[in-house]
Coordinates of C-alpha atoms in Angstrom, one line a residue:
M1 CA -6.5 12.3 21.7
A2 CA -9.9 13.2 23.1
G3 CA -12.9 11.3 24.1
T4 CA -14.8 12.1 21.8
E5 CA -11.9 12.2 18.8
Y6 CA -11.3 8.3 20.2
V7 CA -15.7 7.5 19.7
A8 CA -15.2 9.0 16.3
M9 CA -12.4 6.6 15.2
I10 CA -13.9 3.5 16.6
L11 CA -17.1 4.3 14.6
V12 CA -14.8 5.2 12.1
V13 CA -13.2 1.5 11.7
A14 CA -16.3 -0.1 12.6
M15 CA -17.9 1.3 9.1
I16 CA -14.3 0.5 7.4
A17 CA -14.4 -3.1 8.9
A18 CA -18.3 -3.7 7.4
A19 CA -17.3 -1.9 4.3
I20 CA -14.5 -3.3 3.4
V21 CA -14.6 -7.0 4.9
G22 CA -17.8 -7.2 4.0
L23 CA -16.7 -5.9 0.3
S24 CA -20.0 -3.7 0.1
V25 CA -19.9 0.0 0.2
P26 CA -23.1 1.7 1.3
Q27 CA -23.5 5.0 -0.8
D28 CA -23.2 7.3 2.1
E29 CA -20.3 5.7 3.3
A30 CA -18.6 5.2 0.0
T31 CA -18.6 9.5 -0.3
G32 CA -17.1 9.5 3.0
L33 CA -14.4 7.4 2.0
K34 CA -13.7 8.6 -1.5
A35 CA -13.6 12.0 -0.2
A36 CA -10.5 10.7 2.3
V37 CA -8.5 10.1 -0.6
C38 CA -8.7 13.7 -1.2
R39 CA -6.8 14.4 1.7
V40 CA -4.8 12.1 1.1
I41 CA -2.8 15.5 -0.5
H42 CA -4.2 17.9 2.0
P43 CA -0.9 19.4 2.2
M44 CA -1.3 20.5 -0.9
S45 CA -5.2 20.9 -1.7
G46 CA -6.2 22.1 1.8
S47 CA -9.2 20.9 3.1
E48 CA -11.6 23.1 1.4
A49 CA -10.7 21.7 -1.8
C50 CA -11.8 18.0 -0.6
A51 CA -16.0 18.7 -0.2
G52 CA -18.2 17.1 -2.3
G53 CA -18.8 14.7 -4.9
E54 CA -20.6 11.8 -5.8
Y55 CA -19.0 8.2 -5.4
Q56 CA -18.3 6.6 -8.5
D57 CA -17.4 2.9 -7.7
P58 CA -14.1 2.2 -10.1
D59 CA -15.1 -1.2 -10.2
D60 CA -18.7 -0.8 -12.2
P61 CA -19.0 -1.3 -15.9
G62 CA -21.7 1.2 -15.8
E63 CA -19.5 4.0 -14.9
G64 CA -16.5 3.1 -17.4
G65 CA -14.4 0.3 -15.3
P66 CA -13.8 -3.1 -16.8
G67 CA -16.6 -5.2 -16.8
E68 CA -17.7 -8.4 -18.6
G69 CA -17.0 -8.8 -22.3
D70 CA -14.9 -6.2 -21.9
N71 CA -11.9 -7.7 -24.2
P72 CA -8.7 -6.1 -26.2
G73 CA -10.4 -3.8 -28.8
D74 CA -13.8 -4.5 -28.1
H75 CA -16.0 -1.5 -28.0
P76 CA -19.1 -0.1 -29.7
D77 CA -17.1 2.3 -31.9
D78 CA -14.9 -0.5 -33.4
P79 CA -17.9 -2.4 -35.2
D80 CA -15.7 -4.3 -37.6
G81 CA -13.3 -6.3 -35.3
P82 CA -10.6 -5.4 -32.8
V83 CA -8.7 -2.3 -33.3
V84 CA -5.0 -2.9 -34.5
P85 CA -2.7 -0.3 -33.0
P86 CA 0.0 1.4 -35.1
E87 CA 3.5 0.1 -34.5
D88 CA 5.5 2.0 -31.7
D89 CA 2.0 3.2 -30.4
P90 CA 2.9 6.4 -28.3
F91 CA 0.2 5.8 -26.1
E92 CA 1.9 2.3 -25.8
P93 CA 3.8 2.1 -22.3
T94 CA 7.3 0.8 -22.1
K95 CA 7.0 -1.9 -19.5
C96 CA 5.1 -3.6 -16.7
L97 CA 5.5 -4.9 -13.2
L98 CA 5.5 -8.6 -13.8
S99 CA 5.9 -10.1 -10.2
E100 CA 6.4 -8.3 -6.7
D101 CA 8.0 -10.5 -4.0
Q102 CA 7.4 -8.9 -0.4
T103 CA 8.8 -9.6 3.1
K104 CA 7.2 -7.7 6.0
T105 CA 8.2 -8.3 9.6
T106 CA 6.0 -5.9 12.3
V107 CA 6.8 -5.3 16.2
V108 CA 4.4 -3.8 17.9
V109 CA 5.2 -2.9 21.7
Q110 CA 1.8 -1.3 23.8
I111 CA 2.8 0.8 27.1
L112 CA -0.1 1.4 28.7
F113 CA -2.3 3.4 25.9
I114 CA 0.9 4.3 24.1
K115 CA 2.1 1.9 20.6
I116 CA 4.9 2.1 19.1
S117 CA 5.9 0.3 16.4
S118 CA 8.8 -0.3 13.6
S119 CA 8.7 -2.7 10.6
E120 CA 11.2 -3.2 8.0
S121 CA 9.8 -4.3 4.6
V122 CA 12.2 -5.7 1.5
K123 CA 10.4 -5.9 -2.0
V124 CA 12.2 -7.6 -5.1
Q125 CA 10.4 -6.5 -8.3
Q126 CA 10.8 -7.9 -12.2
W127 CA 9.9 -5.9 -14.7
S128 CA 8.9 -6.6 -18.2
D129 CA 12.3 -4.8 -20.1
G130 CA 14.5 -7.4 -17.9
T131 CA 15.3 -4.6 -14.6
V132 CA 15.2 -5.9 -11.2
T133 CA 14.5 -3.5 -8.5
L134 CA 15.4 -4.1 -4.7
E135 CA 13.5 -2.2 -2.4
R136 CA 14.5 -1.9 1.4
V137 CA 12.4 0.5 4.1
T138 CA 12.1 0.5 8.1
D139 CA 9.5 2.2 9.2
S140 CA 9.0 3.3 12.9
S141 CA 5.9 4.8 14.6
V142 CA 4.2 6.4 18.1
G143 CA 0.3 6.3 18.8
V144 CA -2.5 5.9 21.1
T145 CA -4.4 2.4 21.7
A146 CA -7.4 1.2 23.2
S147 CA -10.3 -1.6 24.0
I148 CA -13.7 -1.7 25.2
S149 CA -15.4 -5.2 25.8
A150 CA -19.1 -6.2 26.8
G151 CA -20.5 -9.3 27.8
I152 CA -22.5 -11.1 25.5
P153 CA -26.3 -11.5 26.8
G154 CA -27.3 -14.6 25.4
L155 CA -24.0 -16.6 26.4
K156 CA -23.5 -14.3 30.0
D157 CA -23.6 -17.6 31.9
W158 CA -20.9 -18.7 30.0
G159 CA -18.7 -15.6 30.0
G160 CA -19.1 -14.9 26.2
S161 CA -18.0 -11.5 25.4
A162 CA -17.6 -9.3 22.4
S163 CA -14.4 -6.4 22.6
L164 CA -13.8 -3.6 19.9
S165 CA -10.3 -1.7 19.5
G166 CA -8.9 0.9 17.7
S167 CA -5.7 3.0 17.7
Y168 CA -4.5 6.2 16.1
S169 CA -0.7 6.3 15.1
K170 CA 1.7 8.7 12.8
G171 CA 5.3 7.5 12.0
S172 CA 8.4 7.8 9.6
G173 CA 10.5 5.3 7.2
S174 CA 13.5 5.6 5.4
G175 CA 15.4 3.3 2.9
G176 CA 16.5 3.1 -0.6
Q177 CA 15.8 1.2 -4.3
W178 CA 18.4 -0.5 -6.0
V179 CA 18.0 -1.0 -9.6
F180 CA 19.4 -4.2 -11.2
N181 CA 19.8 -3.8 -15.3
G182 CA 23.7 -4.5 -15.8
N183 CA 22.3 -7.4 -17.9
K184 CA 21.3 -5.9 -21.7
S185 CA 20.7 -7.9 -24.4
D186 CA 18.0 -8.4 -27.3
D187 CA 17.0 -11.3 -25.2
P188 CA 14.7 -9.2 -22.1
Q189 CA 13.9 -12.8 -20.7
A190 CA 17.5 -13.7 -20.3
D191 CA 18.4 -10.2 -18.8
L192 CA 15.5 -10.7 -16.1
E193 CA 16.8 -14.0 -15.1
A194 CA 20.3 -12.7 -15.0
N195 CA 19.3 -9.1 -13.2
L196 CA 17.4 -11.2 -10.7
L197 CA 19.9 -13.1 -9.9
D198 CA 22.0 -10.0 -9.0
A199 CA 18.9 -8.6 -6.9
K200 CA 19.3 -11.9 -4.4
Q201 CA 22.7 -11.6 -4.3
F202 CA 22.8 -8.2 -2.9
A203 CA 19.8 -9.3 -0.8
E204 CA 21.7 -11.5 1.1
Y205 CA 24.6 -8.8 1.2
L206 CA 21.8 -6.6 2.7
K207 CA 20.8 -8.9 5.3
A208 CA 23.8 -10.0 6.3
A209 CA 25.3 -6.1 6.6
S210 CA 22.2 -5.1 8.8
K211 CA 23.9 -7.4 11.8
C212 CA 26.8 -6.0 12.0
G213 CA 26.1 -3.0 13.6
N214 CA 26.9 0.7 13.0
G215 CA 30.9 0.6 12.6
P216 CA 33.8 0.1 14.2
T217 CA 34.0 1.1 18.1
G218 CA 37.7 1.0 18.7
D219 CA 37.3 -2.2 21.0
P220 CA 40.7 -4.8 19.9
F221 CA 37.2 -7.5 20.1
D222 CA 34.9 -5.5 18.2
T223 CA 33.9 -7.8 15.3
Y224 CA 32.2 -5.0 13.1
R225 CA 35.4 -5.5 10.8
E226 CA 35.1 -9.6 10.4
C227 CA 31.7 -8.9 9.9
S228 CA 31.4 -6.3 7.3
A229 CA 33.9 -8.6 5.3
G230 CA 31.8 -11.6 5.4
A231 CA 28.7 -9.6 4.4
N232 CA 30.9 -8.1 1.3
A233 CA 32.2 -11.4 0.3
K234 CA 27.9 -12.4 -0.1
K235 CA 28.4 -9.8 -3.1
G236 CA 30.7 -11.6 -5.3
D237 CA 31.4 -9.6 -8.8
L238 CA 28.8 -6.6 -7.5
D239 CA 30.1 -3.3 -7.0
P240 CA 31.4 -3.2 -3.9
D241 CA 30.4 0.5 -2.9
R242 CA 26.9 0.7 -4.4
A243 CA 24.9 2.9 -2.6
P244 CA 20.8 2.8 -3.3
D245 CA 20.2 4.0 -7.0
V246 CA 17.0 5.6 -5.0
D247 CA 16.7 7.4 -1.6
I248 CA 13.4 7.2 0.2
T249 CA 11.8 9.3 2.8
K250 CA 8.2 8.2 4.5
S251 CA 5.8 9.5 6.3
T252 CA 2.6 7.5 7.5
T253 CA -0.7 7.7 9.2
E254 CA -3.1 4.6 10.3
L255 CA -6.4 4.5 11.6
S256 CA -6.9 0.9 12.7
G257 CA -9.3 -1.4 14.8
G258 CA -10.7 -5.0 15.6
L259 CA -13.8 -7.0 16.9
S260 CA -12.8 -10.2 19.0
L261 CA -15.3 -12.4 20.2
G262 CA -13.9 -14.3 23.6
K263 CA -15.2 -17.2 26.1
S264 CA -14.1 -17.4 29.9
F265 CA -14.3 -20.2 31.9
T266 CA -14.3 -20.3 36.1
K267 CA -14.7 -23.2 38.7
G268 CA -17.3 -22.9 41.9
K269 CA -20.2 -21.1 42.6
G270 CA -21.2 -18.3 44.4
D271 CA -18.7 -16.8 46.6
D272 CA -16.2 -19.6 45.6
K273 CA -16.7 -19.4 42.5
K274 CA -12.8 -19.1 40.5
D275 CA -12.1 -17.1 37.5
L276 CA -9.7 -20.1 35.4
G277 CA -9.0 -17.5 32.4
S278 CA -10.2 -16.8 28.8
I279 CA -9.9 -17.8 25.0
S280 CA -10.5 -15.6 22.4
T281 CA -10.6 -15.1 18.3
D282 CA -10.4 -12.2 16.1
L283 CA -13.2 -12.0 13.9
L284 CA -12.3 -8.5 11.9
S285 CA -9.5 -6.1 11.7
A286 CA -9.1 -3.1 9.0
S287 CA -7.1 -0.2 8.9
M288 CA -7.4 3.6 6.9
T289 CA -3.8 4.1 5.5
E290 CA -2.5 8.1 4.4
D291 CA 1.4 7.5 3.1
V292 CA 3.4 10.2 1.7
V293 CA 6.6 8.9 0.3
V294 CA 9.5 10.8 -1.1
M295 CA 11.8 9.1 -4.0
R296 CA 15.2 11.0 -4.7
T297 CA 16.4 9.3 -8.0
K298 CA 20.5 9.7 -7.7
T299 CA 21.4 6.9 -11.1
G300 CA 19.5 6.4 -14.5
P301 CA 17.6 7.7 -16.7
D302 CA 15.7 9.7 -14.1
A303 CA 19.0 10.6 -11.7
G304 CA 18.2 14.5 -10.7
K305 CA 14.4 13.9 -9.8
I306 CA 12.4 13.9 -7.0
T307 CA 8.8 11.9 -6.6
F308 CA 6.2 12.4 -4.0
I309 CA 4.0 9.6 -3.9
Y310 CA 0.5 10.0 -1.7
T311 CA -1.1 6.8 -1.4
F312 CA -4.8 6.6 0.4
S313 CA -5.6 3.0 1.6
V314 CA -8.4 1.0 3.0
G315 CA -8.5 -2.4 3.9
G316 CA -9.8 -5.1 6.1
Q317 CA -9.4 -9.1 7.1
A318 CA -11.6 -11.0 8.8
G319 CA -13.1 -14.8 9.7
E320 CA -12.3 -17.7 11.7
G321 CA -10.9 -20.8 10.3
V322 CA -11.2 -19.7 7.1
Q323 CA -9.9 -16.0 6.4
G324 CA -11.3 -13.2 3.9
K325 CA -8.9 -10.3 3.2
G326 CA -10.1 -7.0 0.9
S327 CA -8.5 -3.8 0.2
K328 CA -8.8 -0.6 -1.7
M329 CA -5.9 2.0 -2.8
Q330 CA -5.9 5.0 -4.4
Q331 CA -2.6 7.0 -5.1
V332 CA -1.3 10.1 -7.4
A333 CA 2.6 10.1 -7.6
V334 CA 4.0 13.6 -9.1
T335 CA 7.7 13.7 -10.3
Y336 CA 9.8 17.2 -10.4
D337 CA 13.3 18.0 -11.6
A338 CA 15.1 18.1 -7.7
A339 CA 17.3 21.0 -8.1
A340 CA 14.4 23.0 -9.5
Y341 CA 11.9 21.7 -6.8
D342 CA 14.6 22.7 -4.3
A343 CA 15.1 26.0 -5.5
E344 CA 11.8 26.8 -6.0
E345 CA 11.0 25.8 -2.3
K346 CA 13.1 27.9 -1.1
N347 CA 12.3 30.6 -2.7
G348 CA 8.4 30.2 -2.9
D349 CA 7.5 30.2 -6.5
R350 CA 5.1 27.5 -8.2
H351 CA 6.5 24.1 -8.7
R352 CA 6.7 22.6 -12.4
P353 CA 6.0 18.9 -12.2
Q354 CA 7.3 16.7 -15.5
K355 CA 4.6 13.6 -14.5
M356 CA 2.0 12.4 -12.8
T357 CA 0.6 8.8 -12.3
I358 CA -2.4 8.0 -10.7
T359 CA -2.7 4.3 -9.9
T360 CA -5.9 2.6 -8.5
S361 CA -6.0 -0.5 -7.7
Q362 CA -8.5 -3.6 -5.3
E363 CA -7.6 -6.8 -3.8
A364 CA -9.6 -9.2 -2.8
G365 CA -9.2 -12.8 -1.3
D366 CA -9.4 -15.8 1.1
G367 CA -7.5 -18.5 2.7
G368 CA -7.2 -20.8 5.9
G369 CA -5.8 -19.5 9.1
V370 CA -7.0 -18.4 12.1
K371 CA -5.9 -15.8 15.0
V372 CA -6.4 -17.0 18.9
G373 CA -5.5 -16.1 22.4
A374 CA -6.0 -16.6 25.8
G375 CA -5.6 -15.2 29.1
V376 CA -5.0 -16.0 32.9
N377 CA -5.6 -14.0 36.3
A378 CA -2.4 -13.3 37.8
G379 CA -3.6 -13.2 41.1
P380 CA -6.6 -12.0 43.5
V381 CA -6.1 -8.2 41.8
P382 CA -7.5 -7.9 37.9
V383 CA -4.5 -8.6 36.4
T384 CA -4.2 -10.9 33.2
I385 CA -1.6 -12.2 31.5
D386 CA -2.6 -13.2 27.6
V387 CA -1.1 -14.6 25.0
G388 CA -2.1 -15.1 21.2
G389 CA -0.7 -16.1 17.7
G390 CA -1.5 -18.1 14.4
G391 CA -1.1 -18.0 11.0
G392 CA -2.3 -19.0 7.9
T393 CA -2.1 -17.9 3.8
I394 CA -4.3 -15.9 2.0
H395 CA -5.3 -16.3 -2.0
S396 CA -6.2 -13.2 -3.9
T397 CA -7.0 -11.1 -7.1
I398 CA -5.5 -7.8 -7.6
H399 CA -6.8 -5.4 -10.0
T400 CA -4.4 -2.4 -11.1
E401 CA -5.1 0.4 -13.2
T402 CA -3.3 3.2 -14.1
A403 CA -3.0 6.7 -15.8
D404 CA 0.6 7.8 -16.9
L405 CA 0.6 11.3 -17.7
T406 CA 4.1 12.8 -19.1
L407 CA 4.1 17.0 -18.7
D408 CA 5.9 18.2 -21.6
N409 CA 4.8 21.9 -21.7
D410 CA 4.3 24.4 -19.6
G411 CA 0.3 24.7 -19.8
D412 CA 0.0 20.9 -18.9
S413 CA 2.5 21.4 -15.8
T414 CA 0.7 24.2 -14.6
L415 CA -2.6 22.4 -15.0
V416 CA -1.4 19.7 -13.0
E417 CA 0.5 21.8 -9.9
D418 CA -2.5 23.6 -9.6
W419 CA -5.4 20.8 -9.6
L420 CA -2.9 19.3 -6.9
R421 CA -2.6 22.3 -4.9
G422 CA -6.4 23.2 -5.3
R423 CA -6.3 26.6 -7.4
G424 CA -8.3 27.8 -10.7
D425 CA -11.5 26.6 -11.4
F426 CA -11.0 23.0 -11.0
P427 CA -8.9 22.1 -7.7
A428 CA -8.9 18.4 -6.6
S429 CA -12.2 17.6 -4.8
D430 CA -13.2 14.9 -3.4
A431 CA -11.3 12.1 -5.6
L432 CA -8.1 10.8 -7.7
P433 CA -10.2 10.2 -11.3
N434 CA -10.1 6.7 -12.3
P435 CA -8.0 5.2 -15.2
S436 CA -10.7 3.8 -16.8
D437 CA -12.9 6.5 -17.1
A438 CA -10.1 8.6 -18.7
A439 CA -10.7 5.6 -22.3
E440 CA -14.4 6.6 -22.3
P441 CA -16.0 9.3 -24.6
L442 CA -15.7 13.0 -22.7
A443 CA -18.6 14.3 -21.3
N444 CA -19.9 17.5 -22.2
D445 CA -19.0 18.9 -18.8
A446 CA -15.5 17.2 -18.9
G447 CA -12.9 19.7 -16.9
P448 CA -9.5 20.4 -18.1
L449 CA -7.9 17.3 -16.0
E450 CA -10.3 14.8 -17.6
T451 CA -10.0 16.1 -20.9
L452 CA -6.2 16.2 -20.4
L453 CA -5.9 12.7 -19.1
H454 CA -8.3 11.6 -22.3
D455 CA -6.2 13.0 -25.1
K456 CA -2.4 12.3 -23.5
A457 CA -2.1 10.1 -20.8
K458 CA -0.5 6.6 -21.3
L459 CA -3.4 4.0 -19.5
S460 CA -3.2 0.3 -18.7
R461 CA -4.9 -2.6 -16.6
L462 CA -3.3 -5.3 -14.8
D463 CA -4.7 -8.3 -13.2
Y464 CA -2.4 -10.6 -10.6
E465 CA -2.7 -13.1 -8.4
A466 CA -1.3 -13.1 -5.3
N467 CA -0.1 -15.5 -2.2
T468 CA 0.5 -14.2 1.6
D469 CA 2.0 -16.2 3.9
W470 CA 1.7 -15.0 7.3
W471 CA 2.0 -15.6 11.0
N472 CA 1.4 -13.7 14.3
A473 CA 2.5 -14.2 18.1
S474 CA 1.8 -11.8 21.0
L475 CA 2.1 -11.5 24.6
G476 CA 0.3 -9.1 26.9
I477 CA 0.1 -8.1 30.3
G478 CA -3.4 -6.3 31.5
F479 CA -5.4 -4.7 34.4
G480 CA -9.5 -4.8 34.1
V481 CA -12.3 -2.7 35.4
S482 CA -15.2 -4.1 35.3
A483 CA -18.7 -2.5 35.4
G484 CA -21.8 -4.9 34.7
Q485 CA -21.9 -5.9 31.4
V486 CA -18.7 -4.0 30.3
T487 CA -15.4 -4.2 30.8
L488 CA -12.3 -1.6 30.4
G489 CA -9.8 -3.2 29.7
F490 CA -6.0 -1.6 30.2
K491 CA -3.2 -3.1 28.7
L492 CA -0.1 -2.5 31.0
F493 CA 2.4 -3.8 28.8
G494 CA 2.4 -5.9 25.5
I495 CA 4.6 -6.9 22.6
D496 CA 3.0 -8.2 19.0
I497 CA 5.0 -9.4 15.9
T498 CA 3.5 -10.6 12.9
H499 CA 5.2 -11.5 9.9
E500 CA 4.3 -11.7 6.2
E501 CA 5.8 -13.2 3.1
K502 CA 3.1 -11.9 -0.2
K503 CA 4.4 -12.8 -3.4
Q504 CA 2.2 -11.7 -6.7
T505 CA 2.4 -12.5 -10.1
I506 CA 1.0 -11.1 -13.0
T507 CA -2.1 -13.1 -14.6
G508 CA -4.2 -12.5 -17.7
D509 CA -4.4 -10.4 -20.3
P510 CA -2.6 -7.1 -19.9
T511 CA -3.9 -4.1 -22.0
Y512 CA -3.6 -0.6 -22.6
A513 CA -5.8 2.1 -24.1
T514 CA -4.7 3.3 -27.6
G515 CA -4.8 6.5 -28.9
P516 CA -8.8 8.1 -29.2
S517 CA -11.2 6.8 -31.9
K518 CA -13.9 8.9 -34.0
G519 CA -16.2 8.2 -31.2
G520 CA -13.8 9.5 -28.9
S521 CA -13.4 6.6 -26.8
R522 CA -10.0 4.6 -26.4
P523 CA -10.3 1.0 -27.4
W524 CA -8.1 -1.2 -24.8
V525 CA -5.7 -3.3 -27.3
E526 CA -2.7 -6.1 -25.9
W527 CA 0.0 -4.8 -24.5
K528 CA 2.9 -6.1 -26.4
N529 CA 5.7 -4.3 -23.9
C530 CA 4.2 -6.1 -21.1
T531 CA 3.7 -10.2 -22.6
Q532 CA 7.2 -9.9 -24.2
T533 CA 8.6 -11.8 -21.2
T534 CA 7.6 -13.9 -18.5
P535 CA 8.1 -13.3 -14.8
V536 CA 10.8 -15.9 -12.8

């Protein structure tokens, strides 16, 4: 990475940290962040399609987002009271996500300016129709990282310092998703409980099987067969040869950085002055991530489909003693017939999407926790050994909105494909449309995609409460060169381990937007398909 790129990276990270953790996004910076959302789909649309556009806060009631008093059925176009949707309303989504339990462990190894990262995540999701999904994905990435620090003039006599770090990495991952819906009855609540037990049992099998290695080696003392038999025993009556229902591949680009404050300790004066070491605390961290996930479904009602999921997210965490957290995410998922897509890709033909889903979410929270470090000099040369760690619990709220659009004719399919790939008069530009906006009356200058979402998309809104328990441990060996107040730090070697367990559960009143009314709006009503079951 060139020097100018590194400086630009640091500036971007600092801007994200200030904007997201402070939960206040100035207009100019916000436009830049939202323009970056377009680049999530840059493999399809190209950079020219990502220029311009005004920022629109999805959570500003003045811009069509949810606000105070925006209850199910309340709308100026419905002065006589709440809207009663028809039975079997075609605009009501069939199911919703009730809860999600995710465990993720990340190990980062740094050698000089090279950062190598690997992670494993396991996710269990409960759905309102009684279905449970289990997902396991492993990731690895390689990137560059560096930091720069400076003494704080007001604390010079006490050895106070501040450092800013940044990193850039690209990676890939793979895994699978298993669908548990074998228990089917007229009672979705009972089905959910039974399917969840199956999913948890299978998760124990996966955990045990991951410790058995890749297969028998021919060594008579090889323990693979014994280990594998023990793992299979944990599945009980479940299919012993069950493969993932969905194959998952993933690519990720991440830009991240952090700010920390520290204090060094010395003994003696003048020539007899001796450095005793230092302590530090991480005040702020931030990241900007672009994910591209490809899901090939092999079984069930979506068998033979391939879905591309493009996600752009920014997030930050800050604080000492009390930790604050904030994040925003925008995502577009496009589904194709897998065989047709592969043939079209081979022949250079246009693709024909069958479904598009746009999702936005925002998370904000706080809780007790701290991340600190300490360092000591290893000898007369400027080499230091640093150890760090921390942990805590973050309590947060998550607001999610979704627009689900089935493309059941060539006209709609072509419109969406041209929009995604930057063709025609209305290509994907500075951002993804916000689902709440699609429930508002159409403006006179509404484009074809906005009209399509307003007229046909299934729109929904959900709120969740989440608890995230985390801990971190790190070890580093560094080499520093000082020049006045500035210290350029080189980490010769470092290892950092972070573990997170996050549980989110649905709260409040799930709503969806029924069909357009006489005034052109789509009133929000109770989402009964989402309230028929409760998370276990």
